[in-house]
Coordinates of N, CA and C in Angstrom, one line a residue:
Chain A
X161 N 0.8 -1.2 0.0 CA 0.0 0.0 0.0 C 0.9 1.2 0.0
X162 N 0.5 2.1 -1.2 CA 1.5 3.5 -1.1 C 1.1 4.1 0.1
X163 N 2.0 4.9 1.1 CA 1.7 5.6 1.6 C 2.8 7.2 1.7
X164 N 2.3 8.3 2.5 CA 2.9 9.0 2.8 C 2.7 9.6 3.6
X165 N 3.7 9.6 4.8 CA 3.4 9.8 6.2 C 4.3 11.1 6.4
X166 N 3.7 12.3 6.9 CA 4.4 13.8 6.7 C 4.5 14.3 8.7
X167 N 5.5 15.0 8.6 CA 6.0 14.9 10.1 C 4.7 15.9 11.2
X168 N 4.7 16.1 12.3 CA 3.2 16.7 12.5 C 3.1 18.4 12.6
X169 N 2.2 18.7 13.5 CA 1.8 20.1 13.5 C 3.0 20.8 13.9
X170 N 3.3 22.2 13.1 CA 4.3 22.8 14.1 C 3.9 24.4 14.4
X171 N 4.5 24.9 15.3 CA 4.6 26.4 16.0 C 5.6 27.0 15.9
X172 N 5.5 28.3 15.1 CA 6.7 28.7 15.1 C 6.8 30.1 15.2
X173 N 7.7 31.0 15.5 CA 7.7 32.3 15.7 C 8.3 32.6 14.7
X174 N 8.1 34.4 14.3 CA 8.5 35.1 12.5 C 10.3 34.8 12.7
X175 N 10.8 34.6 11.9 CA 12.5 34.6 12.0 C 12.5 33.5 12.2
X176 N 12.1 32.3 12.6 CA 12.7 31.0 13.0 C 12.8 29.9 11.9
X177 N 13.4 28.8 11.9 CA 13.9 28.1 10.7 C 12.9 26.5 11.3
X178 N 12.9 26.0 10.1 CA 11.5 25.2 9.9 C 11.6 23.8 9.0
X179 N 11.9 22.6 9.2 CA 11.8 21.8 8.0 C 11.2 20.2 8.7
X180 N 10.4 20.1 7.4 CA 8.9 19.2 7.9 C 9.3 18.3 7.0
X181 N 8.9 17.0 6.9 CA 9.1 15.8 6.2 C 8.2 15.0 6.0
X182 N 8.6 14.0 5.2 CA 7.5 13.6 3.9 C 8.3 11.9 3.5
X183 N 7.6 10.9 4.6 CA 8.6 9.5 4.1 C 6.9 8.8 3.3
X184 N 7.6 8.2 2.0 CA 7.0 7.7 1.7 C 7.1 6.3 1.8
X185 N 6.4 5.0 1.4 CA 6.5 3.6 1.7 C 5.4 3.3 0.5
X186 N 5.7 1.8 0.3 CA 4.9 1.2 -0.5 C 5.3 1.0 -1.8
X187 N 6.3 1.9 -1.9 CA 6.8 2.0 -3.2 C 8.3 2.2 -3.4
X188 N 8.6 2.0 -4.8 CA 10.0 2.7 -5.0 C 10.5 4.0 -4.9
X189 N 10.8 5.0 -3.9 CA 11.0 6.0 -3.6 C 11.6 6.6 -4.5
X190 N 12.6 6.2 -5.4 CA 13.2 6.8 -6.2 C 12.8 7.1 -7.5
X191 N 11.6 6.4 -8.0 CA 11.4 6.6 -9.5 C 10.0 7.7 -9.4
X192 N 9.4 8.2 -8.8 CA 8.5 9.1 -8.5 C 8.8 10.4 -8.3
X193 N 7.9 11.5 -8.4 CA 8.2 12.8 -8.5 C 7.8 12.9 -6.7
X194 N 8.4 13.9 -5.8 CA 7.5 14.1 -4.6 C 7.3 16.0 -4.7
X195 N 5.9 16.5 -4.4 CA 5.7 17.1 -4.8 C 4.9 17.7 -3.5
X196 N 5.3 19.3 -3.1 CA 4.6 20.3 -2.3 C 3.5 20.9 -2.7
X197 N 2.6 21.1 -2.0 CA 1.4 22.1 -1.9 C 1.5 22.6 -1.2
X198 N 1.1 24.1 -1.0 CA 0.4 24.6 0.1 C -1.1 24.9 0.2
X199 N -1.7 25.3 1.2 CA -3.2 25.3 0.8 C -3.4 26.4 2.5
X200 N -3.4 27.4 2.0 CA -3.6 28.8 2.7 C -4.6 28.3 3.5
X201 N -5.0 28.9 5.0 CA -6.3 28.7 5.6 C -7.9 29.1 4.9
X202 N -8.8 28.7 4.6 CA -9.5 28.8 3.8 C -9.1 28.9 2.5
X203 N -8.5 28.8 1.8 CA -7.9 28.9 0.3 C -7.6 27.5 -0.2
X204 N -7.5 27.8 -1.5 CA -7.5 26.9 -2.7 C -6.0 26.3 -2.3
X205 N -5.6 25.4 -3.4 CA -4.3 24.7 -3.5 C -3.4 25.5 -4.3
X206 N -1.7 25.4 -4.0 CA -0.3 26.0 -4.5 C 0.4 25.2 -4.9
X207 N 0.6 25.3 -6.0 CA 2.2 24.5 -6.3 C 3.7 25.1 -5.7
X208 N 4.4 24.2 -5.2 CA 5.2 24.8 -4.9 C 6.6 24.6 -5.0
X209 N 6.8 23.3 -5.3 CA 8.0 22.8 -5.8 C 8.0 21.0 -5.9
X210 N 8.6 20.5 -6.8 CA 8.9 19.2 -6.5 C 10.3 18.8 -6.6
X211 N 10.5 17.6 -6.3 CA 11.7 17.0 -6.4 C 11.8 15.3 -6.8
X212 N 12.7 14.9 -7.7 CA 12.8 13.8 -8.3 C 13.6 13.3 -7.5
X213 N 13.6 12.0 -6.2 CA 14.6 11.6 -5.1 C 15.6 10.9 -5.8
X214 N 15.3 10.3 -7.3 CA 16.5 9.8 -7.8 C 17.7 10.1 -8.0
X215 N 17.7 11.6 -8.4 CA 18.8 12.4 -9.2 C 18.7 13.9 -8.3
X216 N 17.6 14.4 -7.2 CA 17.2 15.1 -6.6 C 17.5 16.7 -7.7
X217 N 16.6 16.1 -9.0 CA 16.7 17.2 -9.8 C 15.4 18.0 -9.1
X218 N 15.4 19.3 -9.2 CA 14.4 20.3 -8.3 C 13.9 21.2 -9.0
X219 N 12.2 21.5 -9.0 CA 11.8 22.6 -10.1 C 10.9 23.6 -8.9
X220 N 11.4 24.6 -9.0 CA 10.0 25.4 -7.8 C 9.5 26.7 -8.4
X221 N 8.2 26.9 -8.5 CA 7.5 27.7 -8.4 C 8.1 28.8 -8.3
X222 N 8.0 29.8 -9.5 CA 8.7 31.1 -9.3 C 8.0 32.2 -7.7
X223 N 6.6 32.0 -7.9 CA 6.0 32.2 -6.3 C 7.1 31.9 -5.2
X224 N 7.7 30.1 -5.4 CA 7.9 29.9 -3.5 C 10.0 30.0 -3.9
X225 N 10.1 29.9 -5.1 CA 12.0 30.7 -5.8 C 12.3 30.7 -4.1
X226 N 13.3 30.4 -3.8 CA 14.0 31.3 -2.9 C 13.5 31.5 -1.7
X227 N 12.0 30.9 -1.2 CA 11.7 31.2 -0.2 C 11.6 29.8 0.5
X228 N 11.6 28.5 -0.3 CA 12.1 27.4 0.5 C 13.0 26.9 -0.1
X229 N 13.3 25.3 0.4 CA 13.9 24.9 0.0 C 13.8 23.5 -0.3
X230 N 13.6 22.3 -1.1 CA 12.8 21.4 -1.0 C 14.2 20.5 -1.2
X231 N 14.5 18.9 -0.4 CA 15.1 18.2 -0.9 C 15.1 16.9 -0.1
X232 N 15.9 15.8 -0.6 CA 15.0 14.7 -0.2 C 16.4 13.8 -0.1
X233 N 16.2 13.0 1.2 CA 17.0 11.5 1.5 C 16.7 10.2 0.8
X234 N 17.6 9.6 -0.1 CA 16.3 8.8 0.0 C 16.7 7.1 0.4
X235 N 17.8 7.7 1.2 CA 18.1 6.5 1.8 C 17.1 5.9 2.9
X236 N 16.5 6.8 3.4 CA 15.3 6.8 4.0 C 13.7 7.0 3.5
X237 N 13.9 7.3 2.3 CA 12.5 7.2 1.7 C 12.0 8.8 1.5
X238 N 12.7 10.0 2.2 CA 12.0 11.1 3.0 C 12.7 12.3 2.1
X239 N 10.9 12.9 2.3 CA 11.8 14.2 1.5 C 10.7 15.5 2.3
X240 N 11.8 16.3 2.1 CA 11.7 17.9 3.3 C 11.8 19.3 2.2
X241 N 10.7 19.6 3.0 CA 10.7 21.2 3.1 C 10.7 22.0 3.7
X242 N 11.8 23.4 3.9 CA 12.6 23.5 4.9 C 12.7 25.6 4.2
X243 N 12.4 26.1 5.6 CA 11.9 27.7 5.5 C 13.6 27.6 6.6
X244 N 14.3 29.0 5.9 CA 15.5 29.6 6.9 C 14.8 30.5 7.7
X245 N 13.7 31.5 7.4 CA 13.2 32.4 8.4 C 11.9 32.1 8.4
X246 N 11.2 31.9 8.6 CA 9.4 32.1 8.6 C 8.8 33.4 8.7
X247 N 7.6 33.4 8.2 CA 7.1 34.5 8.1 C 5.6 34.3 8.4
X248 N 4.7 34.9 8.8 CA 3.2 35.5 9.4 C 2.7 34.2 8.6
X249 N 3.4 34.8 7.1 CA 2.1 34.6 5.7 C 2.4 33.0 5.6
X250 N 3.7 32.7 6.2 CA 3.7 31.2 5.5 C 2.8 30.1 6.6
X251 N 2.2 30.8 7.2 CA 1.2 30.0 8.0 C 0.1 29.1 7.1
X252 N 0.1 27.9 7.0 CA -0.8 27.1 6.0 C -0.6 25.6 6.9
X253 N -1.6 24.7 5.6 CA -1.3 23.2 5.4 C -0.4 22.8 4.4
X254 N 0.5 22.4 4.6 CA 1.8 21.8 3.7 C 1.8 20.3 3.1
X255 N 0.8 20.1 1.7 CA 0.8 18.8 1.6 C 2.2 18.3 1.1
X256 N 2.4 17.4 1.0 CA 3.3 16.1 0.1 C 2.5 15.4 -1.0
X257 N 2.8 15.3 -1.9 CA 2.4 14.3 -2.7 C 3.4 13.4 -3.8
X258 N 2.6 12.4 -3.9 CA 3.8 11.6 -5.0 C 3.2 12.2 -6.7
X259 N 4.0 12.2 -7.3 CA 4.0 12.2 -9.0 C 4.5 11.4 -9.7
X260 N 4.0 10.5 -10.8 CA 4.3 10.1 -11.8 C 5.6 10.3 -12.6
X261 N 6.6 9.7 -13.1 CA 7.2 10.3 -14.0 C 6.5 10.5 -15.6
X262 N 5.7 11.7 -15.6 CA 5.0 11.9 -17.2 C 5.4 12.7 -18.0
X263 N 5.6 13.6 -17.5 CA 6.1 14.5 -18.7 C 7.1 15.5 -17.6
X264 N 7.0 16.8 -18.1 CA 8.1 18.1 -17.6 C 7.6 17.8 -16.0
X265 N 6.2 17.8 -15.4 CA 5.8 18.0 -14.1 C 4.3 17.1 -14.1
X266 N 4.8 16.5 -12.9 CA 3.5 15.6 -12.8 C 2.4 16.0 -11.8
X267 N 1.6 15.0 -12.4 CA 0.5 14.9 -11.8 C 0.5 14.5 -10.3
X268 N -0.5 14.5 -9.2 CA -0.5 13.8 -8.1 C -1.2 12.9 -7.5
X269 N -0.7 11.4 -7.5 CA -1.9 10.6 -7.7 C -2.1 10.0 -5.9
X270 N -0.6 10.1 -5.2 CA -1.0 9.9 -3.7 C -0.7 11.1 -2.9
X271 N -1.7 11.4 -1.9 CA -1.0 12.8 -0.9 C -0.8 12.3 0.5
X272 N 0.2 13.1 1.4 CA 0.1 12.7 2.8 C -1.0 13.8 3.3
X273 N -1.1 13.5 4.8 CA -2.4 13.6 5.4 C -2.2 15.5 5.4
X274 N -1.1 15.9 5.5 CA -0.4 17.5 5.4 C -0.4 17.7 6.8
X275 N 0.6 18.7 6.5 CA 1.5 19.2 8.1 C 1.0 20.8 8.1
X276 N 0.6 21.1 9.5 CA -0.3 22.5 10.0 C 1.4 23.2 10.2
X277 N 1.3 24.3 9.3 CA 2.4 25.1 9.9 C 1.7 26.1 10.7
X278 N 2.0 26.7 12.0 CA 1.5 28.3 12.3 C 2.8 28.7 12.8
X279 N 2.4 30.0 12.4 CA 3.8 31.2 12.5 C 3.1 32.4 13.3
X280 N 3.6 32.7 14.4 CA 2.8 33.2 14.8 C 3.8 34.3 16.2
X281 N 3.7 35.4 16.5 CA 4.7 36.2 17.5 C 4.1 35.9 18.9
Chain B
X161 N 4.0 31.8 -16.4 CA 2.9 29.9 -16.1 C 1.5 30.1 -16.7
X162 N 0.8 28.8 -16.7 CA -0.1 28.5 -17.3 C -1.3 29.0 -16.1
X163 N -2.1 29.7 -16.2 CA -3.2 30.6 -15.2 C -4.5 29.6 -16.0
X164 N -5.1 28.8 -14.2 CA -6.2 28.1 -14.7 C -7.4 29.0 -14.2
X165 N -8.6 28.9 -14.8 CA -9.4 29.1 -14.3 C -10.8 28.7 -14.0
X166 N -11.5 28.4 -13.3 CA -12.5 27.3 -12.9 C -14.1 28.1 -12.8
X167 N -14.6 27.6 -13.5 CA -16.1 28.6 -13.3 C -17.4 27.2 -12.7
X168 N -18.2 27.5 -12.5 CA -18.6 28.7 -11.4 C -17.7 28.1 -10.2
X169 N -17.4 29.6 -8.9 CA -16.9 29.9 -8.0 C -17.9 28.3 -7.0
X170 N -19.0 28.7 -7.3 CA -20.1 27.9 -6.2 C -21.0 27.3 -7.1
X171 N -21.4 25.8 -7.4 CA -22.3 25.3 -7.8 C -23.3 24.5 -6.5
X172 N -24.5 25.0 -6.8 CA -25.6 24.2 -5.8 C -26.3 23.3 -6.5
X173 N -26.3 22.3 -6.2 CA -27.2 20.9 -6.8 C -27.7 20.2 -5.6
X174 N -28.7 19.3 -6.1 CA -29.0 18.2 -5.3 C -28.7 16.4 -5.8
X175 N -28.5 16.0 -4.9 CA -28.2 14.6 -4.8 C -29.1 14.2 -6.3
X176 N -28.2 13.5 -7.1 CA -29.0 13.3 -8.5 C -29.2 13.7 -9.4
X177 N -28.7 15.1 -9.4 CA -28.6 16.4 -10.3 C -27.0 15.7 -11.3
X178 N -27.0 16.3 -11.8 CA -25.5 16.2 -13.0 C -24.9 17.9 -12.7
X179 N -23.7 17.3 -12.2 CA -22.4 18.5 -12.3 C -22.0 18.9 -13.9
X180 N -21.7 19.9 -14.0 CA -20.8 20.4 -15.0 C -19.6 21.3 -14.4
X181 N -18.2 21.2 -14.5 CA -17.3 22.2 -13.8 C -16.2 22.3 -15.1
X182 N -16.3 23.7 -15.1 CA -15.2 23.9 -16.1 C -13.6 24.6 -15.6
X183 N -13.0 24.2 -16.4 CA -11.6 24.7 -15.9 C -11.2 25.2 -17.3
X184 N -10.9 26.4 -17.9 CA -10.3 26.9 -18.9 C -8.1 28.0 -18.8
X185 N -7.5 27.5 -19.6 CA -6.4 27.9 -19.1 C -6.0 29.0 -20.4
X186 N -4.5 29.6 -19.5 CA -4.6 30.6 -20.4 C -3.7 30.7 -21.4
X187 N -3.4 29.7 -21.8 CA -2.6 29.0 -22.9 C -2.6 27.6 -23.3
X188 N -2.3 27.0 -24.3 CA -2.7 25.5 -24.7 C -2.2 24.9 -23.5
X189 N -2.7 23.7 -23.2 CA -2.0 22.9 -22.4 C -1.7 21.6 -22.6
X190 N -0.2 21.6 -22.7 CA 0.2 20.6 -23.7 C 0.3 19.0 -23.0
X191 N -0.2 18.6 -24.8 CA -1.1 16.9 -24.7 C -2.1 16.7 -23.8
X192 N -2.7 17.8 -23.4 CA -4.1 17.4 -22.2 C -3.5 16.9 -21.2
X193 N -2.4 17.4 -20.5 CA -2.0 17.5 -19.5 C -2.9 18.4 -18.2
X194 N -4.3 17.6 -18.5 CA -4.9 18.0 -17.1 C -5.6 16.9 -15.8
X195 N -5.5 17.3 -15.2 CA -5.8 16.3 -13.8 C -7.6 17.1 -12.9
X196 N -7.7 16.4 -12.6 CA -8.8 17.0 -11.7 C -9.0 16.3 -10.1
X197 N -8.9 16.9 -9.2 CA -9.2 16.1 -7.7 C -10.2 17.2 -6.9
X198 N -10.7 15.9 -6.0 CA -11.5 16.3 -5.3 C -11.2 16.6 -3.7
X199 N -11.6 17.8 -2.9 CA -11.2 17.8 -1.9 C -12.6 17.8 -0.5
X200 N -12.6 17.3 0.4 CA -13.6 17.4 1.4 C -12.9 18.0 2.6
X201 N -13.4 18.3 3.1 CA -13.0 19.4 4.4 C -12.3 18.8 5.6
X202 N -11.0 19.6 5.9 CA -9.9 18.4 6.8 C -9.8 17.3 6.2
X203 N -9.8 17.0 5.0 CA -9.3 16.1 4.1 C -7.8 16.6 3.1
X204 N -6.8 15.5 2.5 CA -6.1 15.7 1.6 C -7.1 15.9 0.4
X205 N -6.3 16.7 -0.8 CA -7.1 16.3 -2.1 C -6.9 14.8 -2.3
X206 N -7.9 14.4 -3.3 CA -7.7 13.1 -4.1 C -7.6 13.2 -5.4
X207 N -7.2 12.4 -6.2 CA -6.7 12.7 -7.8 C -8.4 11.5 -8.0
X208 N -8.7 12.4 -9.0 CA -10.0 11.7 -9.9 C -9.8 11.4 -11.6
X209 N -9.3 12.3 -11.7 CA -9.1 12.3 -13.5 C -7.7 12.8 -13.9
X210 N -6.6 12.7 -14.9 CA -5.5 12.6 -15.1 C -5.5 12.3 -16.8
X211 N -4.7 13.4 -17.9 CA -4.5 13.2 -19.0 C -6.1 13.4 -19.7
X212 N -6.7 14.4 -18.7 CA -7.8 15.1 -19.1 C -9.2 13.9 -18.7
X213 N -9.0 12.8 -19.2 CA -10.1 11.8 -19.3 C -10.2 10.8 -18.8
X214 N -8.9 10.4 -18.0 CA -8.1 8.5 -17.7 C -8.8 8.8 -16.2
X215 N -9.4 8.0 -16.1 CA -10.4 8.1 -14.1 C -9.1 7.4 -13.3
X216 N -8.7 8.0 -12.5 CA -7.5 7.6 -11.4 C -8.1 6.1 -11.0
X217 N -7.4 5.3 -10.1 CA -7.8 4.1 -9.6 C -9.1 4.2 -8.8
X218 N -9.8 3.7 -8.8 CA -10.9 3.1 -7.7 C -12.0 4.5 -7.5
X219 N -12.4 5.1 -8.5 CA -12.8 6.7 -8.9 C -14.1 6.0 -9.7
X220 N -15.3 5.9 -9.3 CA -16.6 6.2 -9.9 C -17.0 6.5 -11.5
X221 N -17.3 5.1 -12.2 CA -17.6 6.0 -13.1 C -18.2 7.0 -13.7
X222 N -19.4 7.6 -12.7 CA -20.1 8.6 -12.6 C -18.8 9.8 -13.0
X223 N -18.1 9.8 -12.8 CA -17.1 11.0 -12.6 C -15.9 11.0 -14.2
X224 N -16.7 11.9 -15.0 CA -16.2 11.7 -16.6 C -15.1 13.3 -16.1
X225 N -14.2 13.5 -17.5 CA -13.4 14.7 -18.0 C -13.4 14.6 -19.4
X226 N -13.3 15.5 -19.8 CA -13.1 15.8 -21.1 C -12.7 17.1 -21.5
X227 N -12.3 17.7 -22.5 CA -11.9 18.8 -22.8 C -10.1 18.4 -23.9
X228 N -10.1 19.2 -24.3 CA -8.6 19.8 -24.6 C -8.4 21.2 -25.5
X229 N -6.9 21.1 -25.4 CA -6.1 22.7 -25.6 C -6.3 23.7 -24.2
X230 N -7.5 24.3 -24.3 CA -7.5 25.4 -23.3 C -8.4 25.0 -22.3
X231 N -10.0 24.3 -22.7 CA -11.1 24.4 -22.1 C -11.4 22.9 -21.8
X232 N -11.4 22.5 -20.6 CA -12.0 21.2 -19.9 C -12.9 20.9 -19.1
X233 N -13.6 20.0 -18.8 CA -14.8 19.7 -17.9 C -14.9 18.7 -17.3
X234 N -14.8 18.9 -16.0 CA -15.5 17.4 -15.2 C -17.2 17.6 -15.1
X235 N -17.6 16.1 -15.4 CA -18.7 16.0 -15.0 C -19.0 14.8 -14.2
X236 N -20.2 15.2 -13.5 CA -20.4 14.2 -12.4 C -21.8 14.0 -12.8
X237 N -22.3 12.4 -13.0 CA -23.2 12.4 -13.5 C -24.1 11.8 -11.9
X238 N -25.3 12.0 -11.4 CA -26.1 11.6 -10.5 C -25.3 11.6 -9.5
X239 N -25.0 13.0 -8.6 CA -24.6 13.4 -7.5 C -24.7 12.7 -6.6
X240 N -23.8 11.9 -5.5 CA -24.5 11.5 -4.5 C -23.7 12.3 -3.3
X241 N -24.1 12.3 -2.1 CA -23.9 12.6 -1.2 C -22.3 13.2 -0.7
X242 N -21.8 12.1 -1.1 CA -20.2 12.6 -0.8 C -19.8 13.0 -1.7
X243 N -20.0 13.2 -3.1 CA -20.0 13.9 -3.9 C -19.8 15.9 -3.5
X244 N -20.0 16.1 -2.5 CA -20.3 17.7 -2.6 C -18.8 17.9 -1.6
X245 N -18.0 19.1 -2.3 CA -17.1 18.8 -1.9 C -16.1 20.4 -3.2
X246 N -14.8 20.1 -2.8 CA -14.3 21.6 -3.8 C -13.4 21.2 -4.2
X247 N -13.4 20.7 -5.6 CA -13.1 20.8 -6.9 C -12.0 21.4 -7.1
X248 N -10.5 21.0 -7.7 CA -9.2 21.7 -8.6 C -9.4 21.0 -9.4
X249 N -8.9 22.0 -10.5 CA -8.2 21.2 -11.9 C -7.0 21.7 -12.0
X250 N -5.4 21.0 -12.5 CA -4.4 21.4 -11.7 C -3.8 20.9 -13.9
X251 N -2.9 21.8 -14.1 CA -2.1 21.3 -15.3 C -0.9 20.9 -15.1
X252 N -0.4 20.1 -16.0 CA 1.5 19.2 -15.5 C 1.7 19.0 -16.6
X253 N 1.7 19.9 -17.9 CA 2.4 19.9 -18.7 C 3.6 20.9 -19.4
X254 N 3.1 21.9 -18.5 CA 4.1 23.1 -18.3 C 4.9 23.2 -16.7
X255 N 5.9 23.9 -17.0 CA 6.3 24.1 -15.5 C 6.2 25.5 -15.1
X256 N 6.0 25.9 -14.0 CA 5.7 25.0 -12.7 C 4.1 24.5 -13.3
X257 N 3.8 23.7 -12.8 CA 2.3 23.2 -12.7 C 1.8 24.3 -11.8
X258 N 0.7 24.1 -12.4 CA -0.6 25.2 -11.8 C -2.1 24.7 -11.2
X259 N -2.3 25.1 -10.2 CA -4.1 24.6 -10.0 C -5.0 25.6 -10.3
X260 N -6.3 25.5 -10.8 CA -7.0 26.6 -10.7 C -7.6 26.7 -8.8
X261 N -8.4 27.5 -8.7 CA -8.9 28.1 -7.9 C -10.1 27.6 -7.0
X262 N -10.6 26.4 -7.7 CA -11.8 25.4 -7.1 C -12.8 25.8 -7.6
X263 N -13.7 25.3 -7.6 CA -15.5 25.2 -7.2 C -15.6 24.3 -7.2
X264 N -16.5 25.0 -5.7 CA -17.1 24.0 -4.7 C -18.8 23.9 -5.1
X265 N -18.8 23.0 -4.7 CA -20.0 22.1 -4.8 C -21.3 21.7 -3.5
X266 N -22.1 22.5 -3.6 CA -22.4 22.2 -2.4 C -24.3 21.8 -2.1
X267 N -24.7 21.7 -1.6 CA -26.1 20.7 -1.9 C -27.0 21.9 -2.1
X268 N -27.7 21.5 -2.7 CA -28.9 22.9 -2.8 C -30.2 22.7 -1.7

C-alpha cells in the first residue's frame, strides 16, 4: 500500500527556521516525483515545488524561488521542506504528494495527510 | 505559467442532479495535461481524473473529464452525497504546474 506519512503540527515564531518531512513507503522511492502544496487557511491549492529523489533534480515555483527549500533523503525514503526564516504569511497546510514520472511536471496521484504550519509572534 | 481558471466559483445541486465544472487555461496545455481532484474538508485532495479523461484508480464511473487545448470539464453524473465537496483542476504539462482556484459544490 502507497503511503505518505508527513511529520506533524508545528509552531513557530517570524525569523525561526522550519523543516517538515514527507517518508514515503509502498513504493520505490526513487522513481516518482515528490511534490509540495500549500493550501492557505480557507484557500485553494499551491504548487510549490517538487523533487525527483533519484537524481534530486528540483523545479519550484517562481512564487515559492527562494523562499524554501525542498530536498530529499532517499536512503530513508524522505523528503523535506525546509523555511531559513518564517514569516506571518507562511502560516498554512503543507501537503506532500507523490508524481508520476509523465512529462516536464506531474500529476498527483498519492498525498500525505499535510503538516499545519502556524507562524505566529 | 499556465493561469487556470475554474467557473462557477459555487455550484448548488441536489443529490442526483448532473455537475458540470469547467476549468479553462490561459494557454494550450500541452497533450491534455490535465488532472482533476476532489477535496472534502480536513481532508487531503484526491486525484480523480489525469490526462484530461483517464479516471484515477478506484474513482466512480459517474465521474467523466473531457476537454482539450484550453477548455476542460468534469462531470459528475447523478450526484450522491459525498460527492459535494471543492473541486481543482491542476495542469502538469508546463512548469511549474498550476491549479485553478476550485469550485465548490455544495447541496442545494
Amino acid at each position: 500500500e502507497v503511503q505518505l506519512v508527513q511529520s506533524g503540527a508545528e509552531v513557530k515564531k517570524p525569523g525561526e527556521s522550519l523543516k517538515i518531512s514527507c517518508q514515503g513507503s509502498g513504493y520505490s522511492f526513487t522513481i516518482y516525483w515528490i511534490g509540495w502544496v500549500r493550501q492557505m487557511p480557507g484557500k485553494g491549492l499551491e504548487w510549490v515545488g517538487i523533487i525527483y529523489p533519484g537524481d534530486s533534480d528540483t523545479i519550484y515555483s517562481p512564487s515559492f524561488q527562494g523562499q524554501v527549500t525542498i530536498s530529499a533523503d532517499k536512503s530513508i525514503s524522505t523528503a523535506f521542506l525546509q523555511w531559513s526564516s518564517l514569516k506571518a504569511s507562511d502560516t498554512a497546510m503543507y501537503y506532500c504528494a507523490r508524481g508520476p514520472l509523465t512529462t516536464v511536471t506531474p500529476y498527483f496521484d498519492y498525498w500525505g495527510q499535510g503538516t499545519l504550519v502556524t507562524v505566529s509572534s | 505559467e499556465i493561469v487556470l481558471t475554474q467557473s462557477p466559483g459555487t455550484l448548488s445541486l441536489s443529490p442526483g442532479d448532473r455537475a458540470t465544472l469547467s476549468c479553462r487555461a490561459s494557454q494550450s496545455v500541452t497533450s491534455n495535461y490535465l488532472a482533476w481532484y476532489k477535496q472534502k474538508p480536513g481532508q487531503a485532495p484526491r486525484l480523480l481524473i489525469y490526462g484530461a479523461s483517464s479516471r484515477a484508480t478506484g474513482i466512480p464511473d459517474r465521474f467523466s473529464g473531457s476537454g482539450s487545448g484550453t477548455d476542460f470539464t468534469l462531470t459528475i453524473s447523478g450526484l450522491e452525497p459525498e460527492d459535494f465537496a471543492v473541486y481543482y483542476c491542476q495542469q502538469y504539462g508546463s512548469s511549474p504546474g498550476t491549479f485553478g482556484q476550485g469550485t465548490k459544490l455544495e447541496i442545494k
